[in-house]
Coordinates of C-alpha atoms in Angstrom, one line a residue:
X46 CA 105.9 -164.5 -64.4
X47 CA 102.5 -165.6 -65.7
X48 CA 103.5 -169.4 -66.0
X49 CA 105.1 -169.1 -62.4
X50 CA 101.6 -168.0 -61.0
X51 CA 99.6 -170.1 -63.0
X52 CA 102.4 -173.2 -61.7
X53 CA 101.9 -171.8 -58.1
X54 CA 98.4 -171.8 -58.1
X55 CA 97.8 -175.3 -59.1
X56 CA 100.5 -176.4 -56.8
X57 CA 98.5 -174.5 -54.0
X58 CA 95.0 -176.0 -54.8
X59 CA 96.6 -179.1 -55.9
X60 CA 98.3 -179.5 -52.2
X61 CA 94.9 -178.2 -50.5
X62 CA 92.7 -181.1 -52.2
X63 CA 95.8 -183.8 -51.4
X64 CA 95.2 -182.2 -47.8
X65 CA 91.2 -182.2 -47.6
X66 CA 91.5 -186.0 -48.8
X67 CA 94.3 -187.0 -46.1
X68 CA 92.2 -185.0 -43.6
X69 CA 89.4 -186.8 -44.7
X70 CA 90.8 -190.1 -44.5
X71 CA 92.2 -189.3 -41.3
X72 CA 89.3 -188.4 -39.5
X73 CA 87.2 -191.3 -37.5
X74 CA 85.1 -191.8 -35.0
X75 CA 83.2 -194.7 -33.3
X76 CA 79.6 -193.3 -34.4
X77 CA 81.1 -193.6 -38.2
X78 CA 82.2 -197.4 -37.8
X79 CA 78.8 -198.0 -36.2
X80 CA 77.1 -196.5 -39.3
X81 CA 79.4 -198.3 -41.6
X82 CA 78.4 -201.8 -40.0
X83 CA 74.7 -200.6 -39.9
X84 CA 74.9 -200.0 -43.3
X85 CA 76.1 -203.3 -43.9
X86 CA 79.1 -202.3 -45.4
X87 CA 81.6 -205.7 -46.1
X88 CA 83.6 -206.0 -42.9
X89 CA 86.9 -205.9 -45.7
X90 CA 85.6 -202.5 -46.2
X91 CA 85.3 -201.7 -42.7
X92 CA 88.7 -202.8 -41.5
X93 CA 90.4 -201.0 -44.6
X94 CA 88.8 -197.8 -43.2
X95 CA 90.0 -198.6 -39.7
X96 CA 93.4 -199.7 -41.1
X97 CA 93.5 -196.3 -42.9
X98 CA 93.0 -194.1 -39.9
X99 CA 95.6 -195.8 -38.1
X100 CA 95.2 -194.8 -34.8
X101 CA 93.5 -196.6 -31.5
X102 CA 90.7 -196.0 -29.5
X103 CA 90.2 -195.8 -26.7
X104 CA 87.0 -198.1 -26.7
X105 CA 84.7 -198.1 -23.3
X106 CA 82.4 -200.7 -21.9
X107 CA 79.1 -199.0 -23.8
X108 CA 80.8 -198.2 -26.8
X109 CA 81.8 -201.7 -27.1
X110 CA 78.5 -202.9 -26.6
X111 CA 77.7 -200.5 -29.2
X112 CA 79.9 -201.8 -31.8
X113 CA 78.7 -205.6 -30.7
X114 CA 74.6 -204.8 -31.5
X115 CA 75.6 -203.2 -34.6
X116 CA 77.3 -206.5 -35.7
X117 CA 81.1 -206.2 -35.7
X118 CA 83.1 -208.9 -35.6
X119 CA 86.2 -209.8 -33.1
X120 CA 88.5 -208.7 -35.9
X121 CA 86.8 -205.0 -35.8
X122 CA 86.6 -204.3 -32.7
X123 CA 90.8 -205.8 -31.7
X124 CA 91.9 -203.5 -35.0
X125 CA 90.1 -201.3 -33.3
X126 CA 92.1 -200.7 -29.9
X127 CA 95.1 -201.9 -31.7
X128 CA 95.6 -201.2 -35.8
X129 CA 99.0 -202.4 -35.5
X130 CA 98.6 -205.8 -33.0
X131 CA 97.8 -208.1 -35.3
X132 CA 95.2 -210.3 -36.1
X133 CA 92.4 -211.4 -33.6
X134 CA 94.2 -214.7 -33.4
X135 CA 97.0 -213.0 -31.8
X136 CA 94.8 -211.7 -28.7
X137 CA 95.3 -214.3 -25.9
X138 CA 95.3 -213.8 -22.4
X139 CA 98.8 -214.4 -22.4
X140 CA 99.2 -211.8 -25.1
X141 CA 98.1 -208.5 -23.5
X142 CA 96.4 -206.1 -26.1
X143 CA 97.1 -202.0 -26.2
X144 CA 93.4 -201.1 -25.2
X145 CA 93.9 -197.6 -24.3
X146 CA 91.5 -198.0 -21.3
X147 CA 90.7 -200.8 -19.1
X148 CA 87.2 -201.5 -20.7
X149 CA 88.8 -204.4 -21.8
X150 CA 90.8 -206.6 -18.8
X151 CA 94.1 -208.2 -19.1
X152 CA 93.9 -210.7 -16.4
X153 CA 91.6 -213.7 -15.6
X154 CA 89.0 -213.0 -13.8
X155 CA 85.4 -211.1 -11.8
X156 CA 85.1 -207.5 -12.5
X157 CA 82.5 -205.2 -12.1
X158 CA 81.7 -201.5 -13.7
X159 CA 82.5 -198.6 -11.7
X160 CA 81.4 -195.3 -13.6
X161 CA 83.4 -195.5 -17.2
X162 CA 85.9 -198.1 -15.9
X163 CA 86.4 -201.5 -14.2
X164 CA 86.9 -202.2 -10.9
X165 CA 88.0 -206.2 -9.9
X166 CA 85.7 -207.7 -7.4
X167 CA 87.2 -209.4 -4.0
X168 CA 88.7 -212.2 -4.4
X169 CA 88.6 -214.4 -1.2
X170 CA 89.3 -217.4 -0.1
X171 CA 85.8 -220.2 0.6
X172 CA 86.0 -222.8 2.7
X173 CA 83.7 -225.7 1.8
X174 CA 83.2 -228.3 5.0
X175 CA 80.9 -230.9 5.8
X176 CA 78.0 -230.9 8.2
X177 CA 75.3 -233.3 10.0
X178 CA 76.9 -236.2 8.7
X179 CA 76.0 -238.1 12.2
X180 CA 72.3 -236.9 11.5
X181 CA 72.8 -238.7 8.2
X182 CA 73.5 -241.9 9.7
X183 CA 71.8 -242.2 12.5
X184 CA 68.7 -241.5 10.3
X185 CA 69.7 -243.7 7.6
X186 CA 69.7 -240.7 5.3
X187 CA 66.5 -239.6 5.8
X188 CA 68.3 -236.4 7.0
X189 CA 70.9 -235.3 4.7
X190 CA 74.5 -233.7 5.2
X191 CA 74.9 -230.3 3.6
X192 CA 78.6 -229.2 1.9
X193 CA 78.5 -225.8 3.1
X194 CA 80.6 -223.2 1.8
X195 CA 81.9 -220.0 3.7
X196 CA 83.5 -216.9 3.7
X197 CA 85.3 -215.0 6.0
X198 CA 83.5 -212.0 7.9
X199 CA 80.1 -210.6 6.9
X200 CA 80.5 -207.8 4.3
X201 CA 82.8 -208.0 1.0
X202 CA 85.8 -204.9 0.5
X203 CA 83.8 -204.2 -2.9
X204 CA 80.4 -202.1 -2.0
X205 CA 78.2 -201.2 -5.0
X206 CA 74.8 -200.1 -5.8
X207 CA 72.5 -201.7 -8.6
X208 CA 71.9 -202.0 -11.2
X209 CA 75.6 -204.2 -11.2
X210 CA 77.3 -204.3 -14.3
X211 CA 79.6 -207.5 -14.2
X212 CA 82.4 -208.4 -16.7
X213 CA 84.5 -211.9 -16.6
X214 CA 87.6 -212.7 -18.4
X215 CA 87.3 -216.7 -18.8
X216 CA 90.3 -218.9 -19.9
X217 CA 90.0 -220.2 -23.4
X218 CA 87.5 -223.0 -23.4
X219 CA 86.0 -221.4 -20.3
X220 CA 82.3 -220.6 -20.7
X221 CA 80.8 -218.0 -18.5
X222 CA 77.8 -219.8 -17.7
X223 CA 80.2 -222.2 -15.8
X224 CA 80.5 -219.1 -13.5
X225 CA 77.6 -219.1 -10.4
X226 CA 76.5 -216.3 -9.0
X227 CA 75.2 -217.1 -5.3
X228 CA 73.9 -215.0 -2.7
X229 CA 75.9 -215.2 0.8
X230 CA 73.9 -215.0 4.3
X231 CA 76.4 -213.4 7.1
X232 CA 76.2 -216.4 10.1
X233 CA 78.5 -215.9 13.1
X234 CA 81.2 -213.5 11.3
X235 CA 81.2 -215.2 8.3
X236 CA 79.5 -215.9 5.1
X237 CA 78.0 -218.9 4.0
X238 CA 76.1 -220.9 1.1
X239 CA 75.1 -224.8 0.9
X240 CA 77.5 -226.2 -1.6
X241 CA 75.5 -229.4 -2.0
X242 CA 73.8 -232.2 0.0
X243 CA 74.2 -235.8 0.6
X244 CA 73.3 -238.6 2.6
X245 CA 73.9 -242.8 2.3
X246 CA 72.4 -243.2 -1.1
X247 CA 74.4 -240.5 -2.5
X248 CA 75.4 -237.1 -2.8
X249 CA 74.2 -234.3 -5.0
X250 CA 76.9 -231.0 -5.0
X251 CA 77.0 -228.1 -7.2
X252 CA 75.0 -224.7 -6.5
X253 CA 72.7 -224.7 -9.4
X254 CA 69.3 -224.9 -7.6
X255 CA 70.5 -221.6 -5.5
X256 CA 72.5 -220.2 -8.2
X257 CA 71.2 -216.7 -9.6
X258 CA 70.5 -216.9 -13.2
X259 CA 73.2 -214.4 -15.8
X260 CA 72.8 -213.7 -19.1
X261 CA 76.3 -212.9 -20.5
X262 CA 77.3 -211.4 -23.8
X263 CA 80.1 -211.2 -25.5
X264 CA 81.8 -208.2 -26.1
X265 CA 85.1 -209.3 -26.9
X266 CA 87.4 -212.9 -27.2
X267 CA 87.0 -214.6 -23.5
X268 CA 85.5 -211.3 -22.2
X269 CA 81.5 -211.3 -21.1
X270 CA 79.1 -208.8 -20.0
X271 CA 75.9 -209.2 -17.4
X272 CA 73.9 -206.7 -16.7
X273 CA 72.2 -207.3 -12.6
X274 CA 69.5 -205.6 -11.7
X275 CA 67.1 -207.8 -9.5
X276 CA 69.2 -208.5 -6.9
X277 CA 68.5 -208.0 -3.3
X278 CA 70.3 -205.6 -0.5
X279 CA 73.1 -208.0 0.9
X280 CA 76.5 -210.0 0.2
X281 CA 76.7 -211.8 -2.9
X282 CA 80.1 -214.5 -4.7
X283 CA 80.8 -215.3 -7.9
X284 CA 82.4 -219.0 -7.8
X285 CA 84.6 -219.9 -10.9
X286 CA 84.5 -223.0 -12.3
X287 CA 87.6 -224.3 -10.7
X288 CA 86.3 -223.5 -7.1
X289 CA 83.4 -226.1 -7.1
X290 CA 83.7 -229.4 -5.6
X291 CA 83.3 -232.2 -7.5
X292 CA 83.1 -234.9 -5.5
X293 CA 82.5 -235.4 -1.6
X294 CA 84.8 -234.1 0.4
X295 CA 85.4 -233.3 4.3
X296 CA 87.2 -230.1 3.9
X297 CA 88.4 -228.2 0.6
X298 CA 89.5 -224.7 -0.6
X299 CA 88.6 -222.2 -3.2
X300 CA 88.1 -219.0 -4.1
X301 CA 85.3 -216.7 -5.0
X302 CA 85.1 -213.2 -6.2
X303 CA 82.3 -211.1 -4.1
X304 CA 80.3 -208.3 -3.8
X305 CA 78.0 -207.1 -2.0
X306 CA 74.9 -204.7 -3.0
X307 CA 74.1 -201.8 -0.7

């Protein structure tokens, strides 16, 4: 009887340490990884940890960002939202991660921050066309044409109030800087922007000299974050790289994702 009790009780506290430790090595929290990488723990460390909990999570805009200032790499924060996907090489756009949450977006494109999740902006269609060409030559290019870009109607579906918390999802090779942020003034029920100007001599397109100035981050593979928060009241596009011409042109399509700040 004596040897069965003694037998018991180390099975008992035997089985309670085996369950503190797997209780222990269970538990996990975003706060912990941050102090880990902080610390300056070897990222092998850090992902053995993450490995070892197992489980995903469910990773917001601002905790990402967290994680991103505290210095983990791609491969922390996709094992992350996904222990068992794979490597980071395996996160493509055309391989959609489990996330958990739509901090992080699965298809191409504008988005912007709408409390704790993302909203996509408008997408709509721009129309560039050009103007005072006949002014051109009958001035001998003294007076230039203008490329003019426009928009259908005068105020965007998507509303929102500043500061703006933007997030693109670029192709791979795509950089976001390629991405122009212009501000749209509402002209007989539509919304316009001057694309570019030319005139005999030569023509000069692109919307750099009106384009509002971004500073992106990266807070995960293709996936950048701007923060806006000197923008005025009024209608605002964001034209991908694909949507501006190249070259002159008479008429051509695009599309721009839009906004406007109320």
């Amino acid at each position: 009887m004596l040897f069965q009790a003694i037998v018991a009780a180390l099975l008992l506290i035997t089985g309670g340490v085996a369950l503190g430790q797997t209780q222990s090595a269970q538990a996990l929290t975003v706060d912990d990884v941050v102090a880990m990488l902080k610390a300056k723990l070897p990222e092998q460390v850090v992902l053995t940890r993450i490995e070892g909990y197992g489980k995903a999570f469910s990773l917001s805009t601002e905790e990402l960002m967290r994680l991103n200032e505290a210095g983990a790499s791609e491969k922390v924060m996709i094992l992350m939202m996904d222990p068992n996907g794979g490597s980071a090489d395996a996160a493509t756009p055309d391989a959609p991660r489990s996330t958990g949450a739509t901090s992080i977006p699965e298809e191409l494109g504008a988005y912007f921050i709408q409390g704790a999740k993302l909203a996509p902006l408008t997408v709509e269609v721009v129309n560039f066309k050009t103007s005072g060409m006949l002014g051109a030559l009958a001035t001998m290019g003294v007076k230039k044409a203008r490329y003019n870009g426009t928009v259908p109607g005068t105020k965007s579906n998507t509303q929102t109030p500043l500061p703006v918390g933007l997030v693109l999802r670029c192709a791979d090779g795509a950089n976001p800087a390629e991405y122009q942020l212009v501000m749209l003034e509402p002209s007989n029920g539509r919304r316009q922007f001057v694309a570019g100007r030319g005139g005999l001599t030569g023509v000069s397109l692109g919307v750099s000299d009106i384009a509002i100035p971004l500073q992106f981050e990266r807070i995960a593979r293709n996936v950048y974050k701007a923060a806006v928060t000197g923008l005025k009241m009024g209608e605002y596009g964001i034209l991908p790289p694909d949507s501006i011409p190249t070259g002159p042109t008479n008429v051509s399509m695009g599309k721009m994702y839009t906004f406007g700040v109320r």
